[in-house]
PDB file of C-alpha atoms in Angstrom:
ATOM      1  CA  MET A   1      86.582 134.928  61.004  1.00 38.00           C
ATOM      2  CA  LYS A   2      88.818 134.528  57.945  1.00 38.00           C
ATOM      3  CA  LEU A   3      90.291 131.318  59.429  1.00 37.00           C
ATOM      4  CA  ILE A   4      86.741 129.936  59.937  1.00 37.00           C
ATOM      5  CA  SER A   5      85.769 130.858  56.392  1.00 40.00           C
ATOM      6  CA  PHE A   6      88.929 129.169  55.048  1.00 35.00           C
ATOM      7  CA  ILE A   7      88.238 125.993  57.062  1.00 36.00           C
ATOM      8  CA  ASN A   8      84.546 125.923  55.855  1.00 42.00           C
ATOM      9  CA  LEU A   9      85.745 126.409  52.280  1.00 36.00           C
ATOM     10  CA  GLY A  10      88.186 123.643  52.641  1.00 41.00           C
ATOM     11  CA  LEU A  11      85.583 121.294  54.100  1.00 38.00           C
ATOM     12  CA  LEU A  12      83.243 122.223  51.242  1.00 39.00           C
ATOM     13  CA  LEU A  13      85.919 121.466  48.580  1.00 38.00           C
ATOM     14  CA  PHE A  14      86.786 118.173  50.310  1.00 37.00           C
ATOM     15  CA  THR A  15      83.120 117.120  50.490  1.00 38.00           C
ATOM     16  CA  SER A  16      82.658 117.998  46.832  1.00 37.00           C
ATOM     17  CA  ILE A  17      85.745 116.035  45.820  1.00 35.00           C
ATOM     18  CA  PHE A  18      84.791 113.104  48.054  1.00 37.00           C
ATOM     19  CA  PHE A  19      81.278 112.724  46.747  1.00 38.00           C
ATOM     20  CA  THR A  20      82.377 113.233  43.115  1.00 37.00           C
ATOM     21  CA  GLY A  21      84.930 110.488  43.608  1.00 36.00           C
ATOM     22  CA  CYS A  22      82.459 108.113  45.230  1.00 41.00           C
ATOM     23  CA  GLN A  23      79.826 108.588  42.586  1.00 54.00           C
ATOM     24  CA  GLY A  24      81.456 109.624  39.309  1.00 68.00           C
ATOM     25  CA  ASN A  25      78.773 107.995  37.179  1.00 82.00           C
ATOM     26  CA  LYS A  26      76.612 109.232  34.446  1.00 72.00           C
ATOM     27  CA  ASN A  27      73.065 110.024  35.359  1.00 79.00           C
ATOM     28  CA  LEU A  28      71.389 106.561  35.762  1.00 92.00           C
ATOM     29  CA  SER A  29      67.707 107.348  35.217  1.00 93.00           C
ATOM     30  CA  PRO A  30      65.164 104.570  35.662  1.00 96.00           C
ATOM     31  CA  GLY A  31      64.308 102.790  32.386  1.00 97.00           C
ATOM     32  CA  GLU A  32      65.434 100.003  30.161  1.00 97.00           C
ATOM     33  CA  GLY A  33      67.103  99.513  26.790  1.00 97.00           C
ATOM     34  CA  PHE A  34      69.498  97.385  24.827  1.00 98.00           C
ATOM     35  CA  ILE A  35      73.352  97.385  24.513  1.00 98.00           C
ATOM     36  CA  ASP A  36      75.313  96.124  21.501  1.00 98.00           C
ATOM     37  CA  VAL A  37      77.744  93.490  22.613  1.00 98.00           C
ATOM     38  CA  ASP A  38      79.803  90.862  20.759  1.00 97.00           C
ATOM     39  CA  GLY A  39      77.242  88.480  19.309  1.00 97.00           C
ATOM     40  CA  GLY A  40      74.042  90.555  19.645  1.00 98.00           C
ATOM     41  CA  LYS A  41      72.211  92.903  21.949  1.00 98.00           C
ATOM     42  CA  VAL A  42      71.660  92.511  25.701  1.00 98.00           C
ATOM     43  CA  TRP A  43      68.662  93.967  27.572  1.00 98.00           C
ATOM     44  CA  TYR A  44      69.139  96.075  30.695  1.00 98.00           C
ATOM     45  CA  SER A  45      66.911  97.801  33.239  1.00 98.00           C
ATOM     46  CA  ILE A  46      67.658 100.478  35.763  1.00 98.00           C
ATOM     47  CA  VAL A  47      65.371 100.530  38.857  1.00 98.00           C
ATOM     48  CA  GLY A  48      65.219 103.257  41.517  1.00 96.00           C
ATOM     49  CA  GLU A  49      66.035 106.935  41.862  1.00 89.00           C
ATOM     50  CA  GLY A  50      68.290 106.788  44.964  1.00 93.00           C
ATOM     51  CA  LYS A  51      71.553 108.739  44.640  1.00 94.00           C
ATOM     52  CA  LYS A  52      73.951 106.358  46.410  1.00 97.00           C
ATOM     53  CA  THR A  53      76.512 104.227  44.645  1.00 97.00           C
ATOM     54  CA  PRO A  54      74.812 101.959  42.028  1.00 98.00           C
ATOM     55  CA  LEU A  55      74.453  98.177  42.401  1.00 98.00           C
ATOM     56  CA  LEU A  56      75.013  96.115  39.263  1.00 98.00           C
ATOM     57  CA  VAL A  57      73.347  92.657  39.334  1.00 98.00           C
ATOM     58  CA  LEU A  58      74.657  89.483  37.694  1.00 98.00           C
ATOM     59  CA  HIS A  59      72.240  86.599  37.319  1.00 98.00           C
ATOM     60  CA  GLY A  60      72.933  82.882  37.512  1.00 98.00           C
ATOM     61  CA  GLY A  61      72.772  79.967  35.222  1.00 97.00           C
ATOM     62  CA  PRO A  62      74.524  80.519  32.987  1.00 98.00           C
ATOM     63  CA  GLY A  63      71.417  81.352  30.964  1.00 98.00           C
ATOM     64  CA  ILE A  64      68.903  81.883  33.806  1.00 98.00           C
ATOM     65  CA  PRO A  65      67.545  85.405  33.160  1.00 98.00           C
ATOM     66  CA  SER A  66      67.223  88.089  35.894  1.00 98.00           C
ATOM     67  CA  TYR A  67      63.488  87.839  36.651  1.00 98.00           C
ATOM     68  CA  TYR A  68      64.168  85.822  39.825  1.00 98.00           C
ATOM     69  CA  LEU A  69      66.318  88.648  41.240  1.00 98.00           C
ATOM     70  CA  LYS A  70      63.617  91.344  40.808  1.00 98.00           C
ATOM     71  CA  SER A  71      63.139  91.708  44.588  1.00 98.00           C
ATOM     72  CA  LEU A  72      66.526  93.472  44.675  1.00 98.00           C
ATOM     73  CA  GLY A  73      64.815  96.345  42.945  1.00 98.00           C
ATOM     74  CA  ALA A  74      63.500  97.386  46.384  1.00 98.00           C
ATOM     75  CA  LEU A  75      67.034  98.637  47.101  1.00 98.00           C
ATOM     76  CA  GLY A  76      66.367 101.312  44.497  1.00 97.00           C
ATOM     77  CA  LYS A  77      65.102 103.717  47.162  1.00 96.00           C
ATOM     78  CA  ASP A  78      68.756 104.279  48.090  1.00 97.00           C
ATOM     79  CA  ARG A  79      70.614 103.666  44.826  1.00 97.00           C
ATOM     80  CA  PRO A  80      70.183 102.697  41.187  1.00 98.00           C
ATOM     81  CA  VAL A  81      69.864  98.906  40.832  1.00 98.00           C
ATOM     82  CA  ILE A  82      70.951  97.707  37.363  1.00 98.00           C
ATOM     83  CA  PHE A  83      69.742  94.411  35.975  1.00 98.00           C
ATOM     84  CA  TYR A  84      70.687  92.881  32.630  1.00 98.00           C
ATOM     85  CA  ASP A  85      70.098  89.538  30.884  1.00 98.00           C
ATOM     86  CA  GLN A  86      73.312  88.067  29.616  1.00 98.00           C
ATOM     87  CA  LEU A  87      73.426  87.147  25.955  1.00 98.00           C
ATOM     88  CA  GLY A  88      71.475  84.050  25.164  1.00 98.00           C
ATOM     89  CA  CYS A  89      68.580  84.335  27.562  1.00 98.00           C
ATOM     90  CA  GLY A  90      65.669  86.407  28.809  1.00 98.00           C
ATOM     91  CA  LYS A  91      65.038  89.596  26.853  1.00 98.00           C
ATOM     92  CA  SER A  92      68.471  89.528  25.309  1.00 98.00           C
ATOM     93  CA  ASP A  93      69.297  88.018  21.908  1.00 98.00           C
ATOM     94  CA  ARG A  94      69.625  84.249  21.667  1.00 98.00           C
ATOM     95  CA  ILE A  95      72.798  82.670  20.340  1.00 97.00           C
ATOM     96  CA  ARG A  96      73.887  79.504  18.766  1.00 97.00           C
ATOM     97  CA  ASP A  97      77.591  80.185  18.412  1.00 97.00           C
ATOM     98  CA  THR A  98      79.320  78.121  21.155  1.00 97.00           C
ATOM     99  CA  SER A  99      82.425  80.292  20.836  1.00 96.00           C
ATOM    100  CA  LEU A 100      80.406  82.936  22.760  1.00 97.00           C
ATOM    101  CA  MET A 101      79.461  80.443  25.492  1.00 98.00           C
ATOM    102  CA  ASN A 102      82.447  80.817  27.794  1.00 97.00           C
ATOM    103  CA  VAL A 103      83.630  82.894  30.797  1.00 98.00           C
ATOM    104  CA  GLU A 104      85.843  85.056  28.632  1.00 98.00           C
ATOM    105  CA  HIS A 105      82.989  86.197  26.497  1.00 98.00           C
ATOM    106  CA  PHE A 106      80.762  87.035  29.416  1.00 98.00           C
ATOM    107  CA  VAL A 107      83.531  88.935  31.199  1.00 98.00           C
ATOM    108  CA  LYS A 108      84.045  90.974  27.977  1.00 98.00           C
ATOM    109  CA  GLU A 109      80.195  91.463  27.724  1.00 98.00           C
ATOM    110  CA  LEU A 110      80.028  92.698  31.336  1.00 98.00           C
ATOM    111  CA  GLY A 111      82.793  95.238  30.536  1.00 98.00           C
ATOM    112  CA  THR A 112      80.717  96.542  27.574  1.00 98.00           C
ATOM    113  CA  VAL A 113      77.730  96.952  29.874  1.00 98.00           C
ATOM    114  CA  VAL A 114      79.788  98.842  32.450  1.00 98.00           C
ATOM    115  CA  ASN A 115      81.276 101.134  29.835  1.00 97.00           C
ATOM    116  CA  HIS A 116      77.953 101.765  28.079  1.00 97.00           C
ATOM    117  CA  LEU A 117      76.309 102.812  31.314  1.00 97.00           C
ATOM    118  CA  GLY A 118      79.281 104.999  32.266  1.00 97.00           C
ATOM    119  CA  LEU A 119      79.858 103.237  35.567  1.00 97.00           C
ATOM    120  CA  LYS A 120      82.922 104.640  37.314  1.00 96.00           C
ATOM    121  CA  ASN A 121      82.105 103.542  40.892  1.00 97.00           C
ATOM    122  CA  TYR A 122      79.656 100.774  41.666  1.00 98.00           C
ATOM    123  CA  TYR A 123      78.963  97.638  43.680  1.00 98.00           C
ATOM    124  CA  LEU A 124      78.784  94.242  42.018  1.00 98.00           C
ATOM    125  CA  PHE A 125      76.188  91.627  43.119  1.00 98.00           C
ATOM    126  CA  GLY A 126      76.490  88.202  41.648  1.00 98.00           C
ATOM    127  CA  HIS A 127      74.327  85.138  42.288  1.00 98.00           C
ATOM    128  CA  SER A 128      75.434  81.549  41.654  1.00 98.00           C
ATOM    129  CA  TRP A 129      77.123  81.515  38.195  1.00 98.00           C
ATOM    130  CA  GLY A 130      77.050  85.351  38.557  1.00 98.00           C
ATOM    131  CA  THR A 131      79.577  85.006  41.386  1.00 98.00           C
ATOM    132  CA  MET A 132      81.938  83.330  38.960  1.00 98.00           C
ATOM    133  CA  LEU A 133      81.472  86.051  36.426  1.00 98.00           C
ATOM    134  CA  GLY A 134      81.754  88.793  39.032  1.00 98.00           C
ATOM    135  CA  THR A 135      84.870  87.351  40.518  1.00 98.00           C
ATOM    136  CA  ASP A 136      86.622  86.889  37.229  1.00 98.00           C
ATOM    137  CA  TYR A 137      85.597  90.375  36.142  1.00 98.00           C
ATOM    138  CA  TYR A 138      86.938  91.944  39.363  1.00 98.00           C
ATOM    139  CA  LEU A 139      90.268  90.006  39.050  1.00 98.00           C
ATOM    140  CA  ALA A 140      90.606  91.409  35.546  1.00 98.00           C
ATOM    141  CA  HIS A 141      89.072  94.864  35.973  1.00 98.00           C
ATOM    142  CA  PRO A 142      89.025  95.885  39.631  1.00 98.00           C
ATOM    143  CA  ASP A 143      88.879  99.633  39.007  1.00 96.00           C
ATOM    144  CA  GLY A 144      85.612 101.188  40.005  1.00 97.00           C
ATOM    145  CA  ILE A 145      84.336  98.119  41.945  1.00 98.00           C
ATOM    146  CA  LYS A 146      83.774  99.372  45.538  1.00 98.00           C
ATOM    147  CA  ALA A 147      82.448  96.047  47.019  1.00 98.00           C
ATOM    148  CA  LEU A 148      81.425  92.584  45.981  1.00 98.00           C
ATOM    149  CA  ILE A 149      78.337  90.676  47.081  1.00 99.00           C
ATOM    150  CA  LEU A 150      78.689  86.981  46.310  1.00 99.00           C
ATOM    151  CA  SER A 151      75.367  85.256  46.843  1.00 98.00           C
ATOM    152  CA  SER A 152      75.186  81.443  46.855  1.00 98.00           C
ATOM    153  CA  PRO A 153      78.593  81.310  45.186  1.00 98.00           C
ATOM    154  CA  ALA A 154      79.905  78.596  42.899  1.00 98.00           C
ATOM    155  CA  LEU A 155      83.567  79.403  43.037  1.00 98.00           C
ATOM    156  CA  SER A 156      84.797  75.775  42.877  1.00 98.00           C
ATOM    157  CA  ILE A 157      82.853  73.361  40.763  1.00 98.00           C
ATOM    158  CA  SER A 158      84.548  70.414  42.442  1.00 97.00           C
ATOM    159  CA  ARG A 159      83.191  71.655  45.790  1.00 98.00           C
ATOM    160  CA  TRP A 160      79.814  72.368  44.137  1.00 98.00           C
ATOM    161  CA  MET A 161      79.649  68.747  42.973  1.00 97.00           C
ATOM    162  CA  THR A 162      80.611  67.437  46.394  1.00 98.00           C
ATOM    163  CA  ASP A 163      77.947  69.476  47.985  1.00 98.00           C
ATOM    164  CA  ALA A 164      75.416  68.201  45.408  1.00 98.00           C
ATOM    165  CA  GLY A 165      76.382  64.629  46.237  1.00 97.00           C
ATOM    166  CA  ASP A 166      75.869  65.332  49.926  1.00 98.00           C
ATOM    167  CA  LEU A 167      72.409  66.813  49.271  1.00 98.00           C
ATOM    168  CA  ILE A 168      71.384  63.974  46.935  1.00 98.00           C
ATOM    169  CA  SER A 169      72.333  61.489  49.693  1.00 98.00           C
ATOM    170  CA  THR A 170      69.550  63.023  51.818  1.00 98.00           C
ATOM    171  CA  LEU A 171      66.874  62.183  49.261  1.00 98.00           C
ATOM    172  CA  PRO A 172      64.698  59.066  49.390  1.00 98.00           C
ATOM    173  CA  ASP A 173      66.417  55.993  48.000  1.00 98.00           C
ATOM    174  CA  SER A 174      64.001  55.761  45.082  1.00 98.00           C
ATOM    175  CA  ILE A 175      64.874  59.292  43.954  1.00 98.00           C
ATOM    176  CA  GLN A 176      68.560  58.653  44.368  1.00 98.00           C
ATOM    177  CA  GLN A 177      68.280  55.506  42.254  1.00 98.00           C
ATOM    178  CA  VAL A 178      66.502  57.369  39.438  1.00 98.00           C
ATOM    179  CA  ILE A 179      69.224  60.035  39.404  1.00 98.00           C
ATOM    180  CA  PHE A 180      72.038  57.424  39.465  1.00 97.00           C
ATOM    181  CA  MET A 181      70.600  55.191  36.730  1.00 97.00           C
ATOM    182  CA  ASN A 182      69.745  58.091  34.295  1.00 97.00           C
ATOM    183  CA  GLU A 183      73.055  59.810  34.832  1.00 95.00           C
ATOM    184  CA  LYS A 184      74.858  56.516  34.218  1.00 95.00           C
ATOM    185  CA  GLY A 185      72.985  56.125  30.953  1.00 96.00           C
ATOM    186  CA  ARG A 186      73.038  59.891  30.197  1.00 95.00           C
ATOM    187  CA  THR A 187      69.255  59.714  29.700  1.00 97.00           C
ATOM    188  CA  TYR A 188      68.786  63.270  30.960  1.00 96.00           C
ATOM    189  CA  ASP A 189      65.451  63.791  29.129  1.00 95.00           C
ATOM    190  CA  ALA A 190      63.813  60.762  30.711  1.00 97.00           C
ATOM    191  CA  PRO A 191      60.530  61.784  32.566  1.00 97.00           C
ATOM    192  CA  ASP A 192      61.583  60.065  35.822  1.00 97.00           C
ATOM    193  CA  TYR A 193      64.881  61.919  35.752  1.00 97.00           C
ATOM    194  CA  GLN A 194      63.193  65.237  35.178  1.00 97.00           C
ATOM    195  CA  GLN A 195      60.792  64.502  38.037  1.00 98.00           C
ATOM    196  CA  ALA A 196      63.788  63.714  40.318  1.00 98.00           C
ATOM    197  CA  VAL A 197      65.443  66.966  39.234  1.00 98.00           C
ATOM    198  CA  MET A 198      62.352  68.968  40.252  1.00 97.00           C
ATOM    199  CA  TYR A 199      62.138  67.091  43.566  1.00 98.00           C
ATOM    200  CA  TYR A 200      65.721  68.289  44.250  1.00 98.00           C
ATOM    201  CA  TYR A 201      64.986  71.811  43.110  1.00 98.00           C
ATOM    202  CA  HIS A 202      61.992  72.221  45.441  1.00 98.00           C
ATOM    203  CA  LEU A 203      64.189  71.312  48.400  1.00 98.00           C
ATOM    204  CA  PHE A 204      67.425  73.109  47.508  1.00 98.00           C
ATOM    205  CA  LEU A 205      66.777  75.620  44.740  1.00 98.00           C
ATOM    206  CA  SER A 206      63.605  77.319  45.915  1.00 98.00           C
ATOM    207  CA  ARG A 207      61.443  76.150  48.750  1.00 98.00           C
ATOM    208  CA  LYS A 208      58.532  78.398  47.876  1.00 96.00           C
ATOM    209  CA  ASP A 209      55.332  76.463  47.160  1.00 95.00           C
ATOM    210  CA  PRO A 210      54.072  77.182  44.581  1.00 96.00           C
ATOM    211  CA  TRP A 211      56.964  78.894  42.754  1.00 97.00           C
ATOM    212  CA  PRO A 212      56.199  82.645  42.193  1.00 97.00           C
ATOM    213  CA  ALA A 213      55.726  84.137  38.730  1.00 97.00           C
ATOM    214  CA  ASP A 214      59.170  85.667  38.630  1.00 97.00           C
ATOM    215  CA  LEU A 215      60.790  82.271  38.969  1.00 97.00           C
ATOM    216  CA  ASP A 216      58.462  80.785  36.415  1.00 97.00           C
ATOM    217  CA  SER A 217      59.404  83.586  34.067  1.00 97.00           C
ATOM    218  CA  SER A 218      63.155  82.839  34.512  1.00 97.00           C
ATOM    219  CA  PHE A 219      62.593  79.207  33.626  1.00 96.00           C
ATOM    220  CA  ALA A 220      60.300  80.093  30.705  1.00 97.00           C
ATOM    221  CA  GLN A 221      63.012  82.271  29.136  1.00 98.00           C
ATOM    222  CA  VAL A 222      66.096  80.216  30.032  1.00 98.00           C
ATOM    223  CA  GLY A 223      68.944  80.009  27.534  1.00 98.00           C
ATOM    224  CA  GLU A 224      68.909  76.256  27.577  1.00 97.00           C
ATOM    225  CA  ASN A 225      71.770  75.809  25.066  1.00 98.00           C
ATOM    226  CA  VAL A 226      74.006  78.148  27.073  1.00 98.00           C
ATOM    227  CA  TYR A 227      73.089  76.361  30.377  1.00 98.00           C
ATOM    228  CA  ASN A 228      73.774  72.957  28.862  1.00 97.00           C
ATOM    229  CA  HIS A 229      76.972  73.930  27.091  1.00 98.00           C
ATOM    230  CA  MET A 230      78.601  75.668  30.059  1.00 98.00           C
ATOM    231  CA  GLY A 231      76.825  73.879  32.922  1.00 98.00           C
ATOM    232  CA  GLY A 232      75.075  70.603  32.220  1.00 96.00           C
ATOM    233  CA  PRO A 233      71.697  68.837  32.365  1.00 96.00           C
ATOM    234  CA  SER A 234      70.899  69.861  35.888  1.00 96.00           C
ATOM    235  CA  GLU A 235      71.958  71.949  38.861  1.00 96.00           C
ATOM    236  CA  PHE A 236      73.672  68.903  40.420  1.00 95.00           C
ATOM    237  CA  THR A 237      75.465  67.567  37.318  1.00 95.00           C
ATOM    238  CA  VAL A 238      78.125  69.853  35.688  1.00 96.00           C
ATOM    239  CA  THR A 239      79.423  68.320  32.499  1.00 96.00           C
ATOM    240  CA  GLY A 240      80.024  71.499  30.422  1.00 97.00           C
ATOM    241  CA  SER A 241      82.877  73.944  29.995  1.00 97.00           C
ATOM    242  CA  LEU A 242      82.636  75.125  33.552  1.00 98.00           C
ATOM    243  CA  ARG A 243      83.348  71.665  35.083  1.00 97.00           C
ATOM    244  CA  ASN A 244      86.963  72.566  35.932  1.00 97.00           C
ATOM    245  CA  TYR A 245      86.279  76.075  37.170  1.00 98.00           C
ATOM    246  CA  ASP A 246      87.970  76.954  40.479  1.00 98.00           C
ATOM    247  CA  ARG A 247      89.091  80.373  41.798  1.00 98.00           C
ATOM    248  CA  THR A 248      89.685  79.450  45.447  1.00 98.00           C
ATOM    249  CA  ASN A 249      93.436  79.990  44.918  1.00 98.00           C
ATOM    250  CA  ARG A 250      92.814  83.678  43.891  1.00 98.00           C
ATOM    251  CA  LEU A 251      90.187  84.805  46.388  1.00 98.00           C
ATOM    252  CA  GLY A 252      92.947  86.274  48.513  1.00 98.00           C
ATOM    253  CA  GLU A 253      93.471  88.851  45.770  1.00 98.00           C
ATOM    254  CA  ILE A 254      90.101  90.484  46.480  1.00 98.00           C
ATOM    255  CA  LYS A 255      90.883  93.832  48.170  1.00 98.00           C
ATOM    256  CA  VAL A 256      87.396  95.332  48.490  1.00 98.00           C
ATOM    257  CA  PRO A 257      84.703  94.731  51.070  1.00 98.00           C
ATOM    258  CA  THR A 258      83.003  91.488  50.336  1.00 98.00           C
ATOM    259  CA  LEU A 259      79.798  89.904  51.542  1.00 98.00           C
ATOM    260  CA  PHE A 260      78.973  86.189  51.100  1.00 98.00           C
ATOM    261  CA  ILE A 261      75.370  85.060  51.364  1.00 98.00           C
ATOM    262  CA  ALA A 262      73.964  81.501  51.547  1.00 98.00           C
ATOM    263  CA  GLY A 263      70.564  80.012  52.195  1.00 98.00           C
ATOM    264  CA  GLU A 264      70.079  77.543  55.015  1.00 98.00           C
ATOM    265  CA  TYR A 265      69.257  74.856  52.483  1.00 98.00           C
ATOM    266  CA  ASP A 266      71.391  76.179  49.675  1.00 98.00           C
ATOM    267  CA  GLU A 267      72.877  74.122  46.845  1.00 98.00           C
ATOM    268  CA  ALA A 268      76.005  76.021  47.773  1.00 98.00           C
ATOM    269  CA  LYS A 269      76.207  74.578  51.300  1.00 98.00           C
ATOM    270  CA  PRO A 270      76.758  77.207  53.979  1.00 98.00           C
ATOM    271  CA  THR A 271      79.907  75.451  55.211  1.00 98.00           C
ATOM    272  CA  THR A 272      81.360  75.810  51.745  1.00 98.00           C
ATOM    273  CA  VAL A 273      80.340  79.418  51.494  1.00 98.00           C
ATOM    274  CA  GLU A 274      82.026  80.059  54.856  1.00 98.00           C
ATOM    275  CA  TYR A 275      85.156  78.453  53.459  1.00 98.00           C
ATOM    276  CA  TYR A 276      85.159  80.904  50.634  1.00 98.00           C
ATOM    277  CA  GLN A 277      84.683  83.735  53.068  1.00 98.00           C
ATOM    278  CA  SER A 278      87.794  82.601  54.996  1.00 98.00           C
ATOM    279  CA  LEU A 279      89.865  83.102  51.826  1.00 98.00           C
ATOM    280  CA  VAL A 280      88.924  86.728  51.327  1.00 98.00           C
ATOM    281  CA  PRO A 281      90.568  89.216  53.765  1.00 97.00           C
ATOM    282  CA  GLY A 282      87.896  90.842  56.012  1.00 97.00           C
ATOM    283  CA  ALA A 283      84.947  89.314  54.166  1.00 98.00           C
ATOM    284  CA  LYS A 284      81.592  88.915  55.915  1.00 98.00           C
ATOM    285  CA  PHE A 285      79.054  86.051  55.832  1.00 98.00           C
ATOM    286  CA  VAL A 286      75.291  86.073  56.270  1.00 98.00           C
ATOM    287  CA  LEU A 287      73.089  82.977  56.502  1.00 98.00           C
ATOM    288  CA  ILE A 288      69.522  83.372  55.294  1.00 98.00           C
ATOM    289  CA  TYR A 289      67.337  80.917  57.209  1.00 98.00           C
ATOM    290  CA  ASP A 290      64.418  79.023  55.624  1.00 98.00           C
ATOM    291  CA  SER A 291      65.805  79.532  52.229  1.00 98.00           C
ATOM    292  CA  GLY A 292      67.238  77.450  49.377  1.00 98.00           C
ATOM    293  CA  HIS A 293      69.667  78.675  46.708  1.00 98.00           C
ATOM    294  CA  LEU A 294      67.349  81.410  45.574  1.00 98.00           C
ATOM    295  CA  THR A 295      67.352  83.702  48.663  1.00 98.00           C
ATOM    296  CA  THR A 296      65.821  86.487  46.547  1.00 98.00           C
ATOM    297  CA  ILE A 297      62.766  84.311  46.037  1.00 98.00           C
ATOM    298  CA  ASP A 298      62.506  82.415  49.302  1.00 98.00           C
ATOM    299  CA  GLN A 299      63.354  85.245  51.711  1.00 98.00           C
ATOM    300  CA  PRO A 300      63.501  88.523  49.742  1.00 98.00           C
ATOM    301  CA  GLU A 301      63.157  90.877  52.723  1.00 98.00           C
ATOM    302  CA  LYS A 302      65.877  89.054  54.710  1.00 98.00           C
ATOM    303  CA  ASN A 303      68.123  88.930  51.705  1.00 98.00           C
ATOM    304  CA  ASN A 304      67.647  92.658  50.949  1.00 98.00           C
ATOM    305  CA  GLN A 305      68.276  93.537  54.626  1.00 98.00           C
ATOM    306  CA  ALA A 306      71.579  91.665  54.568  1.00 98.00           C
ATOM    307  CA  VAL A 307      72.643  93.699  51.547  1.00 98.00           C
ATOM    308  CA  ILE A 308      71.397  97.018  52.968  1.00 98.00           C
ATOM    309  CA  ASP A 309      73.270  96.455  56.296  1.00 98.00           C
ATOM    310  CA  PHE A 310      76.453  95.635  54.415  1.00 98.00           C
ATOM    311  CA  LEU A 311      76.331  98.625  52.165  1.00 98.00           C
ATOM    312  CA  ASN A 312      75.272 100.963  54.964  1.00 97.00           C
ATOM    313  CA  GLU A 313      78.314  99.863  56.926  1.00 97.00           C
ATOM    314  CA  ILE A 314      80.544 100.761  53.988  1.00 96.00           C
ATOM    315  CA  GLU A 315      78.897 104.063  53.339  1.00 96.00           C
ATOM    316  CA  LYS A 316      78.428 105.379  56.915  1.00 87.00           C
TER     317      LYS A 316
END
């Protein structure tokens, strides 16, 4: 009887220690607020009352606010889902100082968000540019990150540009010519160039027709100066400070469970995303059919199920 009691007590203590170690976070109640960071204030929102390990979401761009990722909030039934708009876009303060428009600043900003929210153990979800931010943050501050979800990643801009060239080559000759001539003359504001950009976006960014309100909201509140300074005039032309970005030589340093996601018609071509997967030990890959770059817009249920299955496998 005493032996049984001792064993039960030991199991109780182990369970308590285990769950404290897995969670270890402050109480993350649903709601929103602002966090002081270098250069201004960033807006955040916590969705869901689930008690499992939180999911922190990094939007793309740079400068494309988090509205288009709102469907991830459905995961809140199991865990807190944390959104925030990076400085310069959405509901966060706008900036003009280009010294804040770089990877180093946004890595530091992410650290401030993590510390303010008291996150000790969490999952990191990044989309597009958010995969660059998330990867760099993990490489610098791996403690507490229990898994990475890298959705439609842009981990090598040279590969991104190669993929963009491949996708442009599938467009009608007249559209290709408009893109070529305006990029040669750097006439990025020309109406015909903008029309060609939107033609490309409706094939490879989001295939929803019409685009839903959440995506319209992201475009309405884009941090255009951040996007242009770090990226460029369009999704398929990177002329900004990210143009030499490449972390393929460091992906082997990732030691946590990692999921890569790509859309069937993604700007980040599935073959490229599978290449990234091959560089991360034990990483998994999920292809979301009938979707462009924005899987959370084009196929939100399929995208969420891929995340749920991945996290459930970790937590079971």
